[in-house]
């Protein structure tokens, strides 16, 4: 039973990170009907920038508490990623609005590759360790253990996501975003500046991505130039699972996917009589993605997409 | 009279091309070295792959980002049946067709569940499918060792028939034909064959049905086209071509591992189709050649160029090459979204879309 | 009506909570021009999509020329002999006019992938026959002069005609036209009327959805009227014209 609980806890940590990234995909999809293939790279850059800043501070002998150093790193990473997100939209998407769908897909892939290569130029091809500045104390309950850091990750994710939902529901910007996602041309007739709303969407999504990137780096104690691809794919799966375009769905999908993956990896050995091992963990996300798209393409919370998919 | 001269002109052009193609490896080999003949061999392999993907993406309009999986299936079928891995050494005329059929079956396997998906969704699912295949290749070395995991399969038999083998330099009279030359001729014949087959398909009842599907699937269904079958046919035929290329790749290399079948390879082949000119066979061939040869030229020039200008290496050539590829994708889509050599119709479609976008903005 | 080509009974179609069609029954006599009219949102196009296989009806029966077509896929419906056009023209815009009609011959030809790559004499003969027939149909609707033009470059009237030619290429027993006169000027409408009469005289039954009540009344042998997903009247034009329920539906007196 404690193994089961442990897997659930691991899944929650993973899942809340997926959820944060999934929000970035789902916001862009909701507004533009496009999958932002370069979003995973934003997450990677968030992790890389933070580690660099943290390392610089630690090496300079700054004697601040770990969380403060991390916060400083984060406050550099978030605007940096926002800028990257803004630029991605400007280069890859805006000039191609109205072009056949393949074109923005290819530009996004091109940018994705370029960003990875730029990351190699700056940080090299090796794993970059996250310096041990954070409290790794373990809390144990019912035989399962979780670090305080992981509890913090879950809580922070939930806070950010709640904040975002409130923002979209209650503020003027949020209303303009919802209007744009319903019908961009009508929204623009009503005085909404569609271009700046789209930019804002990319910027906010990238900010969330930066935070998620840092969480991945702290949770696994490392970052890597190629980390964005897999985590991006999984977060995208989460967004589809929840119902793409639906913010609450992204959160639900992320957490569910995290738990599915974690339970799946824990039990696949038993289920297949030892034939498949936990090294198949990464298959689950893809299998979930394919199953959802086949059986319920609108996702758990999504409205039926008639001709959109 | 005029038809006569034009036929004669075509004949002359044809013979000229044939002669040029026949002597090409000798010219390239003596001027640039045999490593360049090897690169040309790969370009020919990629032509087969890109034309196969073009059936799915270009003709039928189904965005497949996991195409490399079929190449992998063909390659692994050949490798497992013609290598010490299982001690099987079946001849190529069994393993290559078998690999192609296996790949086509995988094509159907992928095609069936995704029949209802379109556009970006289809792209993502096919990408996931490609990844699943790769993860299995990577991990099916235990508990039973089938694929030998990340180490891959080694000592794969070259194509051979009786005493004639493509795995050793062949001597015909005083003429020495190294391995890369022999494969050049084999691949050349096969890629010409694939060009002919693809072109015949395009200009047939089936090809028209694919275009109809791509343009408007509802109208196509209302014209009596069985959408399910025509989609599956596109997936199967595209996969078939990929499977053949995979088998050839395994025999040519003598070694394969999951690393050759990653996402980057799928993107590369998609880029050949898209940057070349989707749905336009000459464009796709051009795309395959340019995207195989250009990186090699860069590999040979980036290093020396840096040494000459800066006196030291600033950017790792491999790194610079990939970065340029990524940027080229972006720039090409912004400047020439229909590709380097689009069919006339495609070019029109894209310029229309651009004009529409401009009108919307303005 | 002894000789009904198409017969539906009690067709229901729901979209979520919306009852788009309720218990609609129709009989279309062979060789007639049959009109389907009704106010906007009455369910005409929904019924049309049910009859052409794009929508699956929830309940009811649907027989056509002796075959059961209830919940049949679009290509089966075409094979049984129903061809259609679309309200918002759906041509294959990147193909030429001739190629569009050639696609319509798909169902009447056989060559598969093997034939395509081998180009055996039979396939070649079939391909030539497809081309000839397509050309003949362009002639029939009178647009051979634009045969080589891309469909999307054609004028509106030409596109409408091309869509009819493409539908006729499937050699239908029933040609279903969804508002073919929409957006046409009086001259084009008149040409269209003549074309429809010619098609009917050639032995093809026509089902016509139309807003232009005058056109329908003048051309159709029988008319059915839909309102709120229900068939409220059916009969010869004169009877339908005088039906109080029809007048009410069109003038919108009783609703709300």
Tab-separated table of N, CA and C in Angstrom, chain C residues 81-211:
chain	number	residue	atom	x	y	z
C	81	UNK	N	-26.517	5.605	-55.963
C	81	UNK	CA	-27.065	6.452	-57.009
C	81	UNK	C	-27.571	7.818	-56.564
C	82	UNK	N	-27.063	8.335	-55.444
C	82	UNK	CA	-27.434	9.694	-55.043
C	82	UNK	C	-26.190	10.572	-55.121
C	83	UNK	N	-26.250	11.645	-55.868
C	83	UNK	CA	-25.119	12.580	-55.914
C	83	UNK	C	-25.621	13.944	-55.488
C	84	UNK	N	-24.700	14.761	-54.996
C	84	UNK	CA	-25.155	16.030	-54.444
C	84	UNK	C	-24.233	17.184	-54.805
C	85	UNK	N	-24.747	18.390	-54.596
C	85	UNK	CA	-23.905	19.590	-54.614
C	85	UNK	C	-24.043	20.225	-53.230
C	86	UNK	N	-23.239	21.270	-53.001
C	86	UNK	CA	-23.230	21.873	-51.667
C	86	UNK	C	-23.713	23.322	-51.734
C	87	UNK	N	-24.327	23.723	-50.643
C	87	UNK	CA	-24.836	25.089	-50.571
C	87	UNK	C	-23.703	26.103	-50.748
C	88	UNK	N	-22.609	25.885	-49.975
C	88	UNK	CA	-21.428	26.731	-50.145
C	88	UNK	C	-20.427	25.922	-50.956
C	89	UNK	N	-20.538	26.047	-52.253
C	89	UNK	CA	-19.770	25.245	-53.228
C	89	UNK	C	-18.503	24.607	-52.653
C	90	UNK	N	-18.395	23.308	-52.803
C	90	UNK	CA	-17.191	22.616	-52.335
C	90	UNK	C	-16.524	21.897	-53.488
C	91	UNK	N	-15.808	22.661	-54.288
C	91	UNK	CA	-15.039	22.050	-55.371
C	91	UNK	C	-13.644	21.748	-54.862
C	92	UNK	N	-12.912	20.939	-55.620
C	92	UNK	CA	-11.507	20.712	-55.283
C	92	UNK	C	-10.743	21.853	-55.923
C	93	UNK	N	-10.483	22.891	-55.136
C	93	UNK	CA	-10.128	24.177	-55.729
C	93	UNK	C	-8.777	24.154	-56.433
C	94	UNK	N	-7.912	23.235	-56.044
C	94	UNK	CA	-6.590	23.210	-56.659
C	94	UNK	C	-6.556	22.355	-57.921
C	95	UNK	N	-7.677	21.728	-58.248
C	95	UNK	CA	-7.736	20.920	-59.468
C	95	UNK	C	-8.417	21.712	-60.562
C	96	UNK	N	-8.130	21.330	-61.812
C	96	UNK	CA	-8.803	21.987	-62.916
C	96	UNK	C	-10.251	21.529	-62.956
C	97	UNK	N	-11.043	22.264	-63.743
C	97	UNK	CA	-12.454	21.915	-63.884
C	97	UNK	C	-12.569	20.476	-64.383
C	98	UNK	N	-11.767	20.137	-65.386
C	98	UNK	CA	-11.839	18.790	-65.954
C	98	UNK	C	-11.505	17.743	-64.882
C	99	UNK	N	-10.451	17.999	-64.116
C	99	UNK	CA	-10.041	17.035	-63.086
C	99	UNK	C	-11.121	16.863	-62.022
C	100	UNK	N	-11.793	17.960	-61.689
C	100	UNK	CA	-12.884	17.857	-60.726
C	100	UNK	C	-13.927	16.848	-61.192
C	101	UNK	N	-14.284	16.938	-62.461
C	101	UNK	CA	-15.287	16.009	-62.975
C	101	UNK	C	-14.709	14.593	-63.023
C	102	UNK	N	-13.403	14.511	-63.328
C	102	UNK	CA	-12.773	13.189	-63.372
C	102	UNK	C	-12.836	12.504	-62.000
C	103	UNK	N	-12.709	13.296	-60.938
C	103	UNK	CA	-12.849	12.714	-59.597
C	103	UNK	C	-14.234	12.095	-59.443
C	104	UNK	N	-15.226	12.751	-60.034
C	104	UNK	CA	-16.584	12.222	-59.969
C	104	UNK	C	-16.727	10.846	-60.610
C	105	UNK	N	-15.801	10.509	-61.522
C	105	UNK	CA	-15.853	9.199	-62.177
C	105	UNK	C	-15.248	8.099	-61.299
C	106	UNK	N	-14.714	8.492	-60.137
C	106	UNK	CA	-14.032	7.535	-59.272
C	106	UNK	C	-14.869	6.270	-59.070
C	107	UNK	N	-16.113	6.498	-58.739
C	107	UNK	CA	-16.978	5.384	-58.365
C	107	UNK	C	-17.297	4.498	-59.563
C	108	UNK	N	-17.181	5.071	-60.775
C	108	UNK	CA	-17.535	4.306	-61.973
C	108	UNK	C	-16.298	3.713	-62.636
C	109	UNK	N	-15.159	3.767	-61.943
C	109	UNK	CA	-13.954	3.175	-62.516
C	109	UNK	C	-13.311	2.287	-61.460
C	110	UNK	N	-12.312	1.504	-61.891
C	110	UNK	CA	-11.861	0.443	-61.007
C	110	UNK	C	-10.373	0.464	-60.683
C	111	UNK	N	-9.571	1.084	-61.548
C	111	UNK	CA	-8.116	0.921	-61.440
C	111	UNK	C	-7.622	1.219	-60.031
C	112	UNK	N	-6.825	0.318	-59.486
C	112	UNK	CA	-6.258	0.517	-58.162
C	112	UNK	C	-4.813	0.957	-58.273
C	113	UNK	N	-4.098	0.876	-57.150
C	113	UNK	CA	-2.705	1.316	-57.127
C	113	UNK	C	-1.866	0.490	-58.090
C	114	UNK	N	-2.145	-0.804	-58.175
C	114	UNK	CA	-1.350	-1.666	-59.046
C	114	UNK	C	-1.533	-1.261	-60.508
C	115	UNK	N	-2.789	-1.058	-60.895
C	115	UNK	CA	-3.061	-0.612	-62.251
C	115	UNK	C	-2.383	0.706	-62.535
C	116	UNK	N	-2.410	1.596	-61.539
C	116	UNK	CA	-1.820	2.921	-61.714
C	116	UNK	C	-0.327	2.814	-62.009
C	117	UNK	N	0.396	1.948	-61.289
C	117	UNK	CA	1.842	1.893	-61.497
C	117	UNK	C	2.191	1.053	-62.724
C	118	UNK	N	1.375	0.054	-63.055
C	118	UNK	CA	1.686	-0.781	-64.218
C	118	UNK	C	1.266	-0.113	-65.523
C	119	UNK	N	0.239	0.717	-65.438
C	119	UNK	CA	-0.334	1.338	-66.636
C	119	UNK	C	-0.593	0.321	-67.723
C	120	UNK	N	-1.287	-0.727	-67.359
C	120	UNK	CA	-1.610	-1.749	-68.338
C	120	UNK	C	-2.662	-1.196	-69.301
C	121	UNK	N	-2.857	-1.859	-70.429
C	121	UNK	CA	-3.792	-1.335	-71.441
C	121	UNK	C	-5.180	-1.065	-70.866
C	122	UNK	N	-5.623	-1.934	-69.958
C	122	UNK	CA	-6.970	-1.733	-69.429
C	122	UNK	C	-7.061	-0.434	-68.628
C	123	UNK	N	-6.037	-0.197	-67.788
C	123	UNK	CA	-6.036	1.032	-67.003
C	123	UNK	C	-5.984	2.254	-67.917
C	124	UNK	N	-5.140	2.140	-68.950
C	124	UNK	CA	-5.022	3.291	-69.862
C	124	UNK	C	-6.337	3.566	-70.560
C	125	UNK	N	-7.008	2.470	-70.966
C	125	UNK	CA	-8.290	2.643	-71.644
C	125	UNK	C	-9.298	3.267	-70.682
C	126	UNK	N	-9.265	2.805	-69.436
C	126	UNK	CA	-10.199	3.345	-68.457
C	126	UNK	C	-9.948	4.826	-68.227
C	127	UNK	N	-8.664	5.179	-68.115
C	127	UNK	CA	-8.288	6.572	-67.885
C	127	UNK	C	-8.786	7.454	-69.045
C	128	UNK	N	-8.622	6.944	-70.269
C	128	UNK	CA	-9.081	7.707	-71.435
C	128	UNK	C	-10.598	7.855	-71.388
C	129	UNK	N	-11.273	6.789	-70.969
C	129	UNK	CA	-12.735	6.843	-70.900
C	129	UNK	C	-13.177	7.856	-69.844
C	130	UNK	N	-12.449	7.893	-68.718
C	130	UNK	CA	-12.770	8.854	-67.661
C	130	UNK	C	-12.682	10.272	-68.207
C	131	UNK	N	-11.585	10.513	-68.930
C	131	UNK	CA	-11.349	11.848	-69.478
C	131	UNK	C	-12.436	12.223	-70.489
C	132	UNK	N	-12.772	11.278	-71.357
C	132	UNK	CA	-13.795	11.555	-72.378
C	132	UNK	C	-15.129	11.878	-71.729
C	133	UNK	N	-15.476	11.047	-70.749
C	133	UNK	CA	-16.761	11.234	-70.092
C	133	UNK	C	-16.792	12.592	-69.363
C	134	UNK	N	-15.669	12.929	-68.735
C	134	UNK	CA	-15.604	14.195	-68.008
C	134	UNK	C	-15.779	15.361	-68.974
C	135	UNK	N	-15.115	15.241	-70.108
C	135	UNK	CA	-15.213	16.296	-71.124
C	135	UNK	C	-16.651	16.427	-71.607
C	136	UNK	N	-17.261	15.282	-71.834
C	136	UNK	CA	-18.646	15.245	-72.293
C	136	UNK	C	-19.556	15.972	-71.286
C	137	UNK	N	-19.298	15.762	-70.002
C	137	UNK	CA	-20.142	16.387	-68.981
C	137	UNK	C	-19.917	17.898	-68.930
C	138	UNK	N	-18.662	18.312	-69.129
C	138	UNK	CA	-18.403	19.755	-69.178
C	138	UNK	C	-19.167	20.363	-70.341
C	139	UNK	N	-19.204	19.629	-71.443
C	139	UNK	CA	-19.966	20.074	-72.608
C	139	UNK	C	-21.448	20.168	-72.248
C	140	UNK	N	-21.913	19.168	-71.540
C	140	UNK	CA	-23.321	19.062	-71.170
C	140	UNK	C	-23.761	20.281	-70.359
C	141	UNK	N	-22.913	20.713	-69.413
C	141	UNK	CA	-23.289	21.888	-68.613
C	141	UNK	C	-22.761	23.171	-69.239
C	142	UNK	N	-22.047	23.026	-70.350
C	142	UNK	CA	-21.663	24.200	-71.135
C	142	UNK	C	-20.476	24.978	-70.616
C	143	UNK	N	-19.454	24.295	-70.083
C	143	UNK	CA	-18.285	25.059	-69.619
C	143	UNK	C	-16.965	24.472	-70.129
C	144	UNK	N	-16.973	23.913	-71.330
C	144	UNK	CA	-15.720	23.349	-71.852
C	144	UNK	C	-14.637	24.409	-72.032
C	145	UNK	N	-15.051	25.659	-72.224
C	145	UNK	CA	-14.037	26.701	-72.455
C	145	UNK	C	-13.148	26.944	-71.234
C	146	UNK	N	-13.588	26.491	-70.059
C	146	UNK	CA	-12.744	26.684	-68.870
C	146	UNK	C	-12.233	25.354	-68.325
C	147	UNK	N	-12.234	24.311	-69.158
C	147	UNK	CA	-11.864	22.969	-68.697
C	147	UNK	C	-10.500	22.936	-68.024
C	148	UNK	N	-9.560	23.739	-68.521
C	148	UNK	CA	-8.193	23.673	-67.998
C	148	UNK	C	-7.926	24.652	-66.860
C	149	UNK	N	-8.958	25.428	-66.492
C	149	UNK	CA	-8.763	26.409	-65.411
C	149	UNK	C	-8.872	25.726	-64.048
C	150	UNK	N	-8.150	26.269	-63.073
C	150	UNK	CA	-8.329	25.767	-61.715
C	150	UNK	C	-9.728	26.147	-61.233
C	151	UNK	N	-10.334	25.232	-60.495
C	151	UNK	CA	-11.728	25.421	-60.094
C	151	UNK	C	-11.938	26.743	-59.364
C	152	UNK	N	-10.956	27.129	-58.531
C	152	UNK	CA	-11.206	28.331	-57.733
C	152	UNK	C	-11.085	29.618	-58.541
C	153	UNK	N	-10.566	29.507	-59.780
C	153	UNK	CA	-10.498	30.707	-60.613
C	153	UNK	C	-11.753	30.904	-61.443
C	154	UNK	N	-12.700	29.961	-61.357
C	154	UNK	CA	-13.901	30.073	-62.172
C	154	UNK	C	-14.866	31.090	-61.572
C	155	UNK	N	-15.721	31.612	-62.452
C	155	UNK	CA	-16.762	32.517	-61.967
C	155	UNK	C	-17.756	31.703	-61.151
C	156	UNK	N	-18.553	32.422	-60.382
C	156	UNK	CA	-19.506	31.778	-59.495
C	156	UNK	C	-20.463	30.862	-60.262
C	157	UNK	N	-21.019	31.387	-61.338
C	157	UNK	CA	-21.968	30.597	-62.124
C	157	UNK	C	-21.314	29.348	-62.682
C	158	UNK	N	-20.083	29.486	-63.152
C	158	UNK	CA	-19.350	28.334	-63.678
C	158	UNK	C	-19.080	27.296	-62.596
C	159	UNK	N	-18.761	27.801	-61.392
C	159	UNK	CA	-18.501	26.866	-60.294
C	159	UNK	C	-19.742	26.041	-59.986
C	160	UNK	N	-20.905	26.703	-59.977
C	160	UNK	CA	-22.157	25.992	-59.730
C	160	UNK	C	-22.363	24.904	-60.775
C	161	UNK	N	-22.122	25.271	-62.033
C	161	UNK	CA	-22.312	24.299	-63.108
C	161	UNK	C	-21.314	23.154	-62.997
C	162	UNK	N	-20.089	23.523	-62.641
C	162	UNK	CA	-19.059	22.492	-62.508
C	162	UNK	C	-19.446	21.501	-61.410
C	163	UNK	N	-20.001	22.027	-60.328
C	163	UNK	CA	-20.396	21.130	-59.246
C	163	UNK	C	-21.475	20.153	-59.719
C	164	UNK	N	-22.377	20.664	-60.569
C	164	UNK	CA	-23.419	19.782	-61.102
C	164	UNK	C	-22.803	18.735	-62.028
C	165	UNK	N	-21.859	19.171	-62.875
C	165	UNK	CA	-21.208	18.225	-63.785
C	165	UNK	C	-20.480	17.143	-62.992
C	166	UNK	N	-19.806	17.566	-61.915
C	166	UNK	CA	-19.052	16.621	-61.100
C	166	UNK	C	-20.010	15.601	-60.461
C	167	UNK	N	-21.163	16.096	-59.997
C	167	UNK	CA	-22.138	15.184	-59.394
C	167	UNK	C	-22.691	14.231	-60.447
C	168	UNK	N	-22.948	14.765	-61.644
C	168	UNK	CA	-23.500	13.913	-62.704
C	168	UNK	C	-22.508	12.844	-63.140
C	169	UNK	N	-21.219	13.107	-62.928
C	169	UNK	CA	-20.199	12.140	-63.332
C	169	UNK	C	-20.346	10.821	-62.588
C	170	UNK	N	-21.002	10.846	-61.440
C	170	UNK	CA	-21.195	9.592	-60.705
C	170	UNK	C	-22.385	8.809	-61.267
C	171	UNK	N	-22.993	9.333	-62.328
C	171	UNK	CA	-24.175	8.721	-62.955
C	171	UNK	C	-25.266	8.433	-61.930
C	172	UNK	N	-25.748	9.493	-61.283
C	172	UNK	CA	-26.736	9.285	-60.221
C	172	UNK	C	-28.124	9.013	-60.780
C	173	UNK	N	-28.936	8.383	-59.975
C	173	UNK	CA	-30.361	8.275	-60.285
C	173	UNK	C	-31.088	9.475	-59.688
C	174	UNK	N	-30.493	9.976	-58.575
C	174	UNK	CA	-31.056	11.158	-57.934
C	174	UNK	C	-29.961	12.199	-57.774
C	175	UNK	N	-30.236	13.388	-58.292
C	175	UNK	CA	-29.286	14.479	-58.138
C	175	UNK	C	-29.852	15.438	-57.098
C	176	UNK	N	-29.103	15.629	-56.003
C	176	UNK	CA	-29.588	16.468	-54.920
C	176	UNK	C	-28.844	17.800	-54.957
C	177	UNK	N	-29.582	18.884	-55.150
C	177	UNK	CA	-28.960	20.199	-55.303
C	177	UNK	C	-29.321	21.079	-54.110
C	178	UNK	N	-28.296	21.554	-53.405
C	178	UNK	CA	-28.523	22.375	-52.209
C	178	UNK	C	-28.401	23.853	-52.581
C	179	UNK	N	-29.530	24.507	-52.700
C	179	UNK	CA	-29.600	25.922	-53.075
C	179	UNK	C	-28.701	26.284	-54.246
C	180	UNK	N	-28.927	25.673	-55.381
C	180	UNK	CA	-28.046	25.938	-56.520
C	180	UNK	C	-28.183	27.359	-57.059
C	181	UNK	N	-29.296	28.023	-56.805
C	181	UNK	CA	-29.486	29.354	-57.387
C	181	UNK	C	-29.037	30.461	-56.450
C	182	UNK	N	-28.548	30.083	-55.253
C	182	UNK	CA	-28.152	31.116	-54.295
C	182	UNK	C	-27.075	32.007	-54.903
C	183	UNK	N	-27.279	33.288	-54.812
C	183	UNK	CA	-26.275	34.241	-55.291
C	183	UNK	C	-26.234	34.409	-56.792
C	184	UNK	N	-27.202	33.828	-57.505
C	184	UNK	CA	-27.190	33.978	-58.963
C	184	UNK	C	-28.074	35.133	-59.391
C	185	UNK	N	-27.684	35.744	-60.515
C	185	UNK	CA	-28.553	36.781	-61.048
C	185	UNK	C	-29.672	36.117	-61.862
C	186	UNK	N	-30.717	36.882	-62.240
C	186	UNK	CA	-31.878	36.271	-62.902
C	186	UNK	C	-31.498	35.489	-64.164
C	187	UNK	N	-30.542	35.985	-64.909
C	187	UNK	CA	-30.168	35.275	-66.141
C	187	UNK	C	-29.541	33.922	-65.819
C	188	UNK	N	-28.633	33.954	-64.831
C	188	UNK	CA	-27.980	32.696	-64.447
C	188	UNK	C	-29.008	31.713	-63.902
C	189	UNK	N	-29.966	32.252	-63.122
C	189	UNK	CA	-31.007	31.401	-62.564
C	189	UNK	C	-31.816	30.751	-63.681
C	190	UNK	N	-32.091	31.522	-64.696
C	190	UNK	CA	-32.867	30.997	-65.807
C	190	UNK	C	-32.094	29.880	-66.524
C	191	UNK	N	-30.780	30.121	-66.732
C	191	UNK	CA	-29.946	29.084	-67.343
C	191	UNK	C	-29.980	27.821	-66.505
C	192	UNK	N	-29.922	28.024	-65.186
C	192	UNK	CA	-29.905	26.891	-64.275
C	192	UNK	C	-31.211	26.102	-64.388
C	193	UNK	N	-32.293	26.838	-64.471
C	193	UNK	CA	-33.596	26.187	-64.599
C	193	UNK	C	-33.611	25.290	-65.853
C	194	UNK	N	-33.078	25.835	-66.940
C	194	UNK	CA	-33.048	25.036	-68.172
C	194	UNK	C	-32.167	23.807	-68.012
C	195	UNK	N	-31.040	24.009	-67.328
C	195	UNK	CA	-30.137	22.883	-67.121
C	195	UNK	C	-30.826	21.788	-66.314
C	196	UNK	N	-31.552	22.193	-65.262
C	196	UNK	CA	-32.218	21.194	-64.418
C	196	UNK	C	-33.281	20.443	-65.214
C	197	UNK	N	-34.005	21.170	-66.037
C	197	UNK	CA	-35.023	20.512	-66.857
C	197	UNK	C	-34.360	19.504	-67.787
C	198	UNK	N	-33.205	19.895	-68.339
C	198	UNK	CA	-32.488	19.010	-69.253
C	198	UNK	C	-32.030	17.739	-68.521
C	199	UNK	N	-31.534	17.932	-67.300
C	199	UNK	CA	-31.070	16.783	-66.518
C	199	UNK	C	-32.240	15.846	-66.239
C	200	UNK	N	-33.357	16.427	-65.842
C	200	UNK	CA	-34.519	15.606	-65.541
C	200	UNK	C	-34.981	14.853	-66.794
C	201	UNK	N	-35.001	15.570	-67.921
C	201	UNK	CA	-35.430	14.918	-69.160
C	201	UNK	C	-34.467	13.817	-69.556
C	202	UNK	N	-33.247	13.913	-69.088
C	202	UNK	CA	-32.265	12.853	-69.349
C	202	UNK	C	-32.479	11.653	-68.436
C	203	UNK	N	-33.493	11.690	-67.585
C	203	UNK	CA	-33.828	10.508	-66.782
C	203	UNK	C	-33.328	10.549	-65.352
C	204	UNK	N	-32.800	11.707	-64.926
C	204	UNK	CA	-32.313	11.802	-63.549
C	204	UNK	C	-33.349	12.534	-62.698
C	205	UNK	N	-33.709	11.946	-61.595
C	205	UNK	CA	-34.628	12.592	-60.659
C	205	UNK	C	-33.856	13.683	-59.915
C	206	UNK	N	-34.524	14.782	-59.594
C	206	UNK	CA	-33.818	15.877	-58.921
C	206	UNK	C	-34.498	16.218	-57.596
C	207	UNK	N	-33.675	16.345	-56.576
C	207	UNK	CA	-34.155	16.867	-55.301
C	207	UNK	C	-33.528	18.246	-55.134
C	208	UNK	N	-34.375	19.231	-54.884
C	208	UNK	CA	-33.895	20.605	-54.909
C	208	UNK	C	-34.256	21.323	-53.619
C	209	UNK	N	-33.226	21.801	-52.927
C	209	UNK	CA	-33.477	22.719	-51.817
C	209	UNK	C	-33.365	24.104	-52.393
C	210	UNK	N	-34.300	24.975	-52.107
C	210	UNK	CA	-34.156	26.295	-52.696
C	210	UNK	C	-34.855	27.334	-51.837
C	211	UNK	N	-34.241	28.506	-51.799
C	211	UNK	CA	-34.858	29.624	-51.111
C	211	UNK	C	-35.821	30.358	-52.032
